[in-house]
Amino acid sequence: PTAPAEEPSVPPRFEIEGVVVAAEDRRPLAGVELRHRTPGQPLGVLLATTDGEGRFRCALDAKADAPVRTLLVFSAPARRSLLQVIEALGPAERRDLGTLELAAGAELAGRVADPNGAPVAGAVLNAAGENALSDAEGRFHFAAEFPFG
């Protein structure tokens, strides 16, 4: 008789959920993206997007070697991004983050050029503690939305 095939190992997961609203009037925000953030790196994989009622739910790995804290970024066009620090949860745990508010904001993007107008690739830019790197055409975009004013 043939031995049954082993099923692939699925890493233990924990769940987070909550609701995202506009800070100015507390209306639910649909389409807000939730991504994992590693300091000094571009935003990670899309974990969830809020539904029409501003709700989200996603699962994250709860491996033994996972960091003690997980950084999550909530972002939407014309909104200031929100960074949320989540303490590590154990496998099969669930945490409700409650209601999170995103304030109105403005996107910061542009192009870096030398005095002759040629694009500058690889320029490192910093604004309000966030970093961006210009591409081959000199374009850059900050992941965070910045407050108006």
JSON list of C-alpha atoms in Angstrom, two decimals:
[
{"chain": "A", "resi": 1, "resn": "PRO", "atom": "CA", "xyz": [0.00, 0.00, 0.00]},
{"chain": "A", "resi": 2, "resn": "THR", "atom": "CA", "xyz": [1.08, 3.54, -0.74]},
{"chain": "A", "resi": 3, "resn": "ALA", "atom": "CA", "xyz": [1.45, 5.95, 2.17]},
{"chain": "A", "resi": 4, "resn": "PRO", "atom": "CA", "xyz": [-0.92, 8.95, 2.01]},
{"chain": "A", "resi": 5, "resn": "ALA", "atom": "CA", "xyz": [0.67, 12.15, 0.74]},
{"chain": "A", "resi": 6, "resn": "GLU", "atom": "CA", "xyz": [1.50, 14.62, 3.45]},
{"chain": "A", "resi": 7, "resn": "GLU", "atom": "CA", "xyz": [-0.52, 17.81, 3.32]},
{"chain": "A", "resi": 8, "resn": "PRO", "atom": "CA", "xyz": [1.55, 20.97, 3.05]},
{"chain": "A", "resi": 9, "resn": "SER", "atom": "CA", "xyz": [2.18, 22.71, 6.33]},
{"chain": "A", "resi": 10, "resn": "VAL", "atom": "CA", "xyz": [0.13, 25.89, 6.75]},
{"chain": "A", "resi": 11, "resn": "PRO", "atom": "CA", "xyz": [1.76, 28.50, 8.97]},
{"chain": "A", "resi": 12, "resn": "PRO", "atom": "CA", "xyz": [-0.29, 29.48, 12.02]},
{"chain": "A", "resi": 13, "resn": "ARG", "atom": "CA", "xyz": [-2.27, 32.70, 11.48]},
{"chain": "A", "resi": 14, "resn": "PHE", "atom": "CA", "xyz": [-3.91, 35.40, 13.58]},
{"chain": "A", "resi": 15, "resn": "GLU", "atom": "CA", "xyz": [-6.65, 37.75, 12.43]},
{"chain": "A", "resi": 16, "resn": "ILE", "atom": "CA", "xyz": [-7.17, 41.48, 12.73]},
{"chain": "A", "resi": 17, "resn": "GLU", "atom": "CA", "xyz": [-10.30, 43.39, 11.88]},
{"chain": "A", "resi": 18, "resn": "GLY", "atom": "CA", "xyz": [-11.84, 46.82, 12.27]},
{"chain": "A", "resi": 19, "resn": "VAL", "atom": "CA", "xyz": [-13.53, 49.76, 10.56]},
{"chain": "A", "resi": 20, "resn": "VAL", "atom": "CA", "xyz": [-11.96, 52.81, 8.87]},
{"chain": "A", "resi": 21, "resn": "VAL", "atom": "CA", "xyz": [-13.80, 56.14, 8.84]},
{"chain": "A", "resi": 22, "resn": "ALA", "atom": "CA", "xyz": [-13.14, 59.71, 7.71]},
{"chain": "A", "resi": 23, "resn": "ALA", "atom": "CA", "xyz": [-11.79, 61.74, 10.63]},
{"chain": "A", "resi": 24, "resn": "GLU", "atom": "CA", "xyz": [-13.78, 64.85, 9.74]},
{"chain": "A", "resi": 25, "resn": "ASP", "atom": "CA", "xyz": [-17.28, 63.29, 9.70]},
{"chain": "A", "resi": 26, "resn": "ARG", "atom": "CA", "xyz": [-16.82, 59.64, 10.75]},
{"chain": "A", "resi": 27, "resn": "ARG", "atom": "CA", "xyz": [-18.35, 58.29, 7.53]},
{"chain": "A", "resi": 28, "resn": "PRO", "atom": "CA", "xyz": [-17.11, 54.82, 6.52]},
{"chain": "A", "resi": 29, "resn": "LEU", "atom": "CA", "xyz": [-14.29, 54.82, 3.94]},
{"chain": "A", "resi": 30, "resn": "ALA", "atom": "CA", "xyz": [-14.43, 52.19, 1.20]},
{"chain": "A", "resi": 31, "resn": "GLY", "atom": "CA", "xyz": [-11.29, 51.17, -0.71]},
{"chain": "A", "resi": 32, "resn": "VAL", "atom": "CA", "xyz": [-8.74, 51.93, 2.03]},
{"chain": "A", "resi": 33, "resn": "GLU", "atom": "CA", "xyz": [-5.72, 49.67, 1.50]},
{"chain": "A", "resi": 34, "resn": "LEU", "atom": "CA", "xyz": [-4.05, 47.85, 4.38]},
{"chain": "A", "resi": 35, "resn": "ARG", "atom": "CA", "xyz": [-0.42, 46.84, 3.85]},
{"chain": "A", "resi": 36, "resn": "HIS", "atom": "CA", "xyz": [2.37, 45.41, 5.98]},
{"chain": "A", "resi": 37, "resn": "ARG", "atom": "CA", "xyz": [5.26, 47.83, 6.58]},
{"chain": "A", "resi": 38, "resn": "THR", "atom": "CA", "xyz": [8.91, 47.04, 7.23]},
{"chain": "A", "resi": 39, "resn": "PRO", "atom": "CA", "xyz": [10.84, 50.20, 8.27]},
{"chain": "A", "resi": 40, "resn": "GLY", "atom": "CA", "xyz": [13.13, 51.47, 5.52]},
{"chain": "A", "resi": 41, "resn": "GLN", "atom": "CA", "xyz": [11.45, 49.30, 2.86]},
{"chain": "A", "resi": 42, "resn": "PRO", "atom": "CA", "xyz": [8.68, 50.01, 0.34]},
{"chain": "A", "resi": 43, "resn": "LEU", "atom": "CA", "xyz": [5.18, 49.09, 1.43]},
{"chain": "A", "resi": 44, "resn": "GLY", "atom": "CA", "xyz": [4.58, 45.37, 1.43]},
{"chain": "A", "resi": 45, "resn": "VAL", "atom": "CA", "xyz": [1.87, 43.11, 0.13]},
{"chain": "A", "resi": 46, "resn": "LEU", "atom": "CA", "xyz": [-1.75, 44.24, 0.10]},
{"chain": "A", "resi": 47, "resn": "LEU", "atom": "CA", "xyz": [-3.42, 42.49, 3.03]},
{"chain": "A", "resi": 48, "resn": "ALA", "atom": "CA", "xyz": [-6.96, 43.85, 2.76]},
{"chain": "A", "resi": 49, "resn": "THR", "atom": "CA", "xyz": [-9.14, 46.60, 1.31]},
{"chain": "A", "resi": 50, "resn": "THR", "atom": "CA", "xyz": [-12.07, 48.08, 3.21]},
{"chain": "A", "resi": 51, "resn": "ASP", "atom": "CA", "xyz": [-15.57, 47.31, 1.98]},
{"chain": "A", "resi": 52, "resn": "GLY", "atom": "CA", "xyz": [-18.44, 49.76, 1.42]},
{"chain": "A", "resi": 53, "resn": "GLU", "atom": "CA", "xyz": [-18.99, 50.03, 5.17]},
{"chain": "A", "resi": 54, "resn": "GLY", "atom": "CA", "xyz": [-15.29, 50.68, 5.89]},
{"chain": "A", "resi": 55, "resn": "ARG", "atom": "CA", "xyz": [-14.73, 47.19, 7.36]},
{"chain": "A", "resi": 56, "resn": "PHE", "atom": "CA", "xyz": [-11.61, 45.09, 6.90]},
{"chain": "A", "resi": 57, "resn": "ARG", "atom": "CA", "xyz": [-10.40, 41.68, 8.05]},
{"chain": "A", "resi": 58, "resn": "CYS", "atom": "CA", "xyz": [-7.13, 39.92, 7.29]},
{"chain": "A", "resi": 59, "resn": "ALA", "atom": "CA", "xyz": [-4.92, 37.12, 8.57]},
{"chain": "A", "resi": 60, "resn": "LEU", "atom": "CA", "xyz": [-1.21, 37.39, 9.31]},
{"chain": "A", "resi": 61, "resn": "ASP", "atom": "CA", "xyz": [1.41, 34.73, 10.02]},
{"chain": "A", "resi": 62, "resn": "ALA", "atom": "CA", "xyz": [1.95, 33.94, 13.69]},
{"chain": "A", "resi": 63, "resn": "LYS", "atom": "CA", "xyz": [5.22, 32.04, 13.28]},
{"chain": "A", "resi": 64, "resn": "ALA", "atom": "CA", "xyz": [7.55, 31.62, 16.23]},
{"chain": "A", "resi": 65, "resn": "ASP", "atom": "CA", "xyz": [10.25, 33.67, 14.46]},
{"chain": "A", "resi": 66, "resn": "ALA", "atom": "CA", "xyz": [7.86, 36.51, 13.52]},
{"chain": "A", "resi": 67, "resn": "PRO", "atom": "CA", "xyz": [8.65, 39.99, 14.86]},
{"chain": "A", "resi": 68, "resn": "VAL", "atom": "CA", "xyz": [7.21, 41.00, 18.23]},
{"chain": "A", "resi": 69, "resn": "ARG", "atom": "CA", "xyz": [5.42, 43.91, 16.54]},
{"chain": "A", "resi": 70, "resn": "THR", "atom": "CA", "xyz": [3.77, 44.19, 13.16]},
{"chain": "A", "resi": 71, "resn": "LEU", "atom": "CA", "xyz": [3.50, 47.58, 11.45]},
{"chain": "A", "resi": 72, "resn": "LEU", "atom": "CA", "xyz": [0.39, 48.14, 9.33]},
{"chain": "A", "resi": 73, "resn": "VAL", "atom": "CA", "xyz": [-0.28, 51.09, 7.02]},
{"chain": "A", "resi": 74, "resn": "PHE", "atom": "CA", "xyz": [-3.79, 52.16, 6.10]},
{"chain": "A", "resi": 75, "resn": "SER", "atom": "CA", "xyz": [-3.86, 54.42, 3.02]},
{"chain": "A", "resi": 76, "resn": "ALA", "atom": "CA", "xyz": [-6.32, 55.95, 0.57]},
{"chain": "A", "resi": 77, "resn": "PRO", "atom": "CA", "xyz": [-6.12, 58.74, -2.02]},
{"chain": "A", "resi": 78, "resn": "ALA", "atom": "CA", "xyz": [-6.43, 62.25, -0.55]},
{"chain": "A", "resi": 79, "resn": "ARG", "atom": "CA", "xyz": [-6.10, 60.81, 2.97]},
{"chain": "A", "resi": 80, "resn": "ARG", "atom": "CA", "xyz": [-3.22, 60.93, 5.40]},
{"chain": "A", "resi": 81, "resn": "SER", "atom": "CA", "xyz": [-1.89, 57.40, 5.89]},
{"chain": "A", "resi": 82, "resn": "LEU", "atom": "CA", "xyz": [-2.26, 55.83, 9.30]},
{"chain": "A", "resi": 83, "resn": "LEU", "atom": "CA", "xyz": [0.47, 53.64, 10.82]},
{"chain": "A", "resi": 84, "resn": "GLN", "atom": "CA", "xyz": [-0.81, 51.09, 13.31]},
{"chain": "A", "resi": 85, "resn": "VAL", "atom": "CA", "xyz": [1.51, 48.99, 15.51]},
{"chain": "A", "resi": 86, "resn": "ILE", "atom": "CA", "xyz": [0.13, 45.57, 16.40]},
{"chain": "A", "resi": 87, "resn": "GLU", "atom": "CA", "xyz": [1.70, 43.54, 19.18]},
{"chain": "A", "resi": 88, "resn": "ALA", "atom": "CA", "xyz": [2.26, 39.93, 18.11]},
{"chain": "A", "resi": 89, "resn": "LEU", "atom": "CA", "xyz": [-0.70, 37.64, 18.55]},
{"chain": "A", "resi": 90, "resn": "GLY", "atom": "CA", "xyz": [-0.68, 33.90, 18.97]},
{"chain": "A", "resi": 91, "resn": "PRO", "atom": "CA", "xyz": [-2.04, 31.42, 16.44]},
{"chain": "A", "resi": 92, "resn": "ALA", "atom": "CA", "xyz": [-5.81, 31.52, 15.96]},
{"chain": "A", "resi": 93, "resn": "GLU", "atom": "CA", "xyz": [-6.15, 34.76, 17.99]},
{"chain": "A", "resi": 94, "resn": "ARG", "atom": "CA", "xyz": [-8.27, 37.63, 16.69]},
{"chain": "A", "resi": 95, "resn": "ARG", "atom": "CA", "xyz": [-7.92, 41.32, 17.49]},
{"chain": "A", "resi": 96, "resn": "ASP", "atom": "CA", "xyz": [-10.51, 43.98, 16.74]},
{"chain": "A", "resi": 97, "resn": "LEU", "atom": "CA", "xyz": [-8.72, 47.28, 16.14]},
{"chain": "A", "resi": 98, "resn": "GLY", "atom": "CA", "xyz": [-11.99, 49.13, 16.55]},
{"chain": "A", "resi": 99, "resn": "THR", "atom": "CA", "xyz": [-12.68, 52.29, 14.55]},
{"chain": "A", "resi": 100, "resn": "LEU", "atom": "CA", "xyz": [-9.66, 53.92, 12.91]},
{"chain": "A", "resi": 101, "resn": "GLU", "atom": "CA", "xyz": [-9.83, 57.48, 11.56]},
{"chain": "A", "resi": 102, "resn": "LEU", "atom": "CA", "xyz": [-8.05, 58.67, 8.40]},
{"chain": "A", "resi": 103, "resn": "ALA", "atom": "CA", "xyz": [-7.60, 62.45, 8.18]},
{"chain": "A", "resi": 104, "resn": "ALA", "atom": "CA", "xyz": [-7.71, 64.39, 4.93]},
{"chain": "A", "resi": 105, "resn": "GLY", "atom": "CA", "xyz": [-4.27, 64.75, 3.37]},
{"chain": "A", "resi": 106, "resn": "ALA", "atom": "CA", "xyz": [-2.36, 65.43, 0.19]},
{"chain": "A", "resi": 107, "resn": "GLU", "atom": "CA", "xyz": [-0.12, 63.16, -1.86]},
{"chain": "A", "resi": 108, "resn": "LEU", "atom": "CA", "xyz": [3.55, 64.08, -2.24]},
{"chain": "A", "resi": 109, "resn": "ALA", "atom": "CA", "xyz": [5.10, 63.04, -5.55]},
{"chain": "A", "resi": 110, "resn": "GLY", "atom": "CA", "xyz": [7.32, 64.65, -8.16]},
{"chain": "A", "resi": 111, "resn": "ARG", "atom": "CA", "xyz": [10.41, 64.41, -10.34]},
{"chain": "A", "resi": 112, "resn": "VAL", "atom": "CA", "xyz": [14.07, 65.00, -9.51]},
{"chain": "A", "resi": 113, "resn": "ALA", "atom": "CA", "xyz": [16.10, 66.64, -12.30]},
{"chain": "A", "resi": 114, "resn": "ASP", "atom": "CA", "xyz": [19.64, 67.98, -12.60]},
{"chain": "A", "resi": 115, "resn": "PRO", "atom": "CA", "xyz": [20.29, 71.64, -13.59]},
{"chain": "A", "resi": 116, "resn": "ASN", "atom": "CA", "xyz": [19.97, 70.68, -17.28]},
{"chain": "A", "resi": 117, "resn": "GLY", "atom": "CA", "xyz": [16.57, 69.04, -16.75]},
{"chain": "A", "resi": 118, "resn": "ALA", "atom": "CA", "xyz": [17.83, 65.45, -17.05]},
{"chain": "A", "resi": 119, "resn": "PRO", "atom": "CA", "xyz": [16.23, 62.95, -14.65]},
{"chain": "A", "resi": 120, "resn": "VAL", "atom": "CA", "xyz": [18.18, 61.93, -11.56]},
{"chain": "A", "resi": 121, "resn": "ALA", "atom": "CA", "xyz": [17.76, 58.23, -10.79]},
{"chain": "A", "resi": 122, "resn": "GLY", "atom": "CA", "xyz": [18.35, 56.87, -7.29]},
{"chain": "A", "resi": 123, "resn": "ALA", "atom": "CA", "xyz": [17.91, 60.16, -5.41]},
{"chain": "A", "resi": 124, "resn": "VAL", "atom": "CA", "xyz": [16.91, 59.55, -1.78]},
{"chain": "A", "resi": 125, "resn": "LEU", "atom": "CA", "xyz": [14.24, 61.95, -0.54]},
{"chain": "A", "resi": 126, "resn": "ASN", "atom": "CA", "xyz": [12.95, 62.35, 3.02]},
{"chain": "A", "resi": 127, "resn": "ALA", "atom": "CA", "xyz": [9.81, 64.11, 4.19]},
{"chain": "A", "resi": 128, "resn": "ALA", "atom": "CA", "xyz": [8.36, 63.90, 7.69]},
{"chain": "A", "resi": 129, "resn": "GLY", "atom": "CA", "xyz": [10.42, 60.77, 8.45]},
{"chain": "A", "resi": 130, "resn": "GLU", "atom": "CA", "xyz": [9.32, 58.93, 5.30]},
{"chain": "A", "resi": 131, "resn": "ASN", "atom": "CA", "xyz": [11.78, 57.98, 2.55]},
{"chain": "A", "resi": 132, "resn": "ALA", "atom": "CA", "xyz": [11.29, 57.78, -1.21]},
{"chain": "A", "resi": 133, "resn": "LEU", "atom": "CA", "xyz": [13.70, 56.83, -3.99]},
{"chain": "A", "resi": 134, "resn": "SER", "atom": "CA", "xyz": [13.54, 58.35, -7.48]},
{"chain": "A", "resi": 135, "resn": "ASP", "atom": "CA", "xyz": [13.20, 55.89, -10.38]},
{"chain": "A", "resi": 136, "resn": "ALA", "atom": "CA", "xyz": [15.09, 55.86, -13.70]},
{"chain": "A", "resi": 137, "resn": "GLU", "atom": "CA", "xyz": [13.00, 58.80, -14.94]},
{"chain": "A", "resi": 138, "resn": "GLY", "atom": "CA", "xyz": [13.56, 60.79, -11.74]},
{"chain": "A", "resi": 139, "resn": "ARG", "atom": "CA", "xyz": [10.00, 60.25, -10.47]},
{"chain": "A", "resi": 140, "resn": "PHE", "atom": "CA", "xyz": [9.28, 59.67, -6.79]},
{"chain": "A", "resi": 141, "resn": "HIS", "atom": "CA", "xyz": [6.21, 59.06, -4.66]},
{"chain": "A", "resi": 142, "resn": "PHE", "atom": "CA", "xyz": [5.91, 58.94, -0.90]},
{"chain": "A", "resi": 143, "resn": "ALA", "atom": "CA", "xyz": [3.83, 56.09, 0.49]},
{"chain": "A", "resi": 144, "resn": "ALA", "atom": "CA", "xyz": [2.41, 58.33, 3.23]},
{"chain": "A", "resi": 145, "resn": "GLU", "atom": "CA", "xyz": [-0.18, 61.02, 2.66]},
{"chain": "A", "resi": 146, "resn": "PHE", "atom": "CA", "xyz": [0.75, 64.33, 4.29]},
{"chain": "A", "resi": 147, "resn": "PRO", "atom": "CA", "xyz": [-1.56, 66.71, 6.15]},
{"chain": "A", "resi": 148, "resn": "PHE", "atom": "CA", "xyz": [-2.86, 69.79, 4.34]},
{"chain": "A", "resi": 149, "resn": "GLY", "atom": "CA", "xyz": [-1.28, 73.09, 5.31]}
]
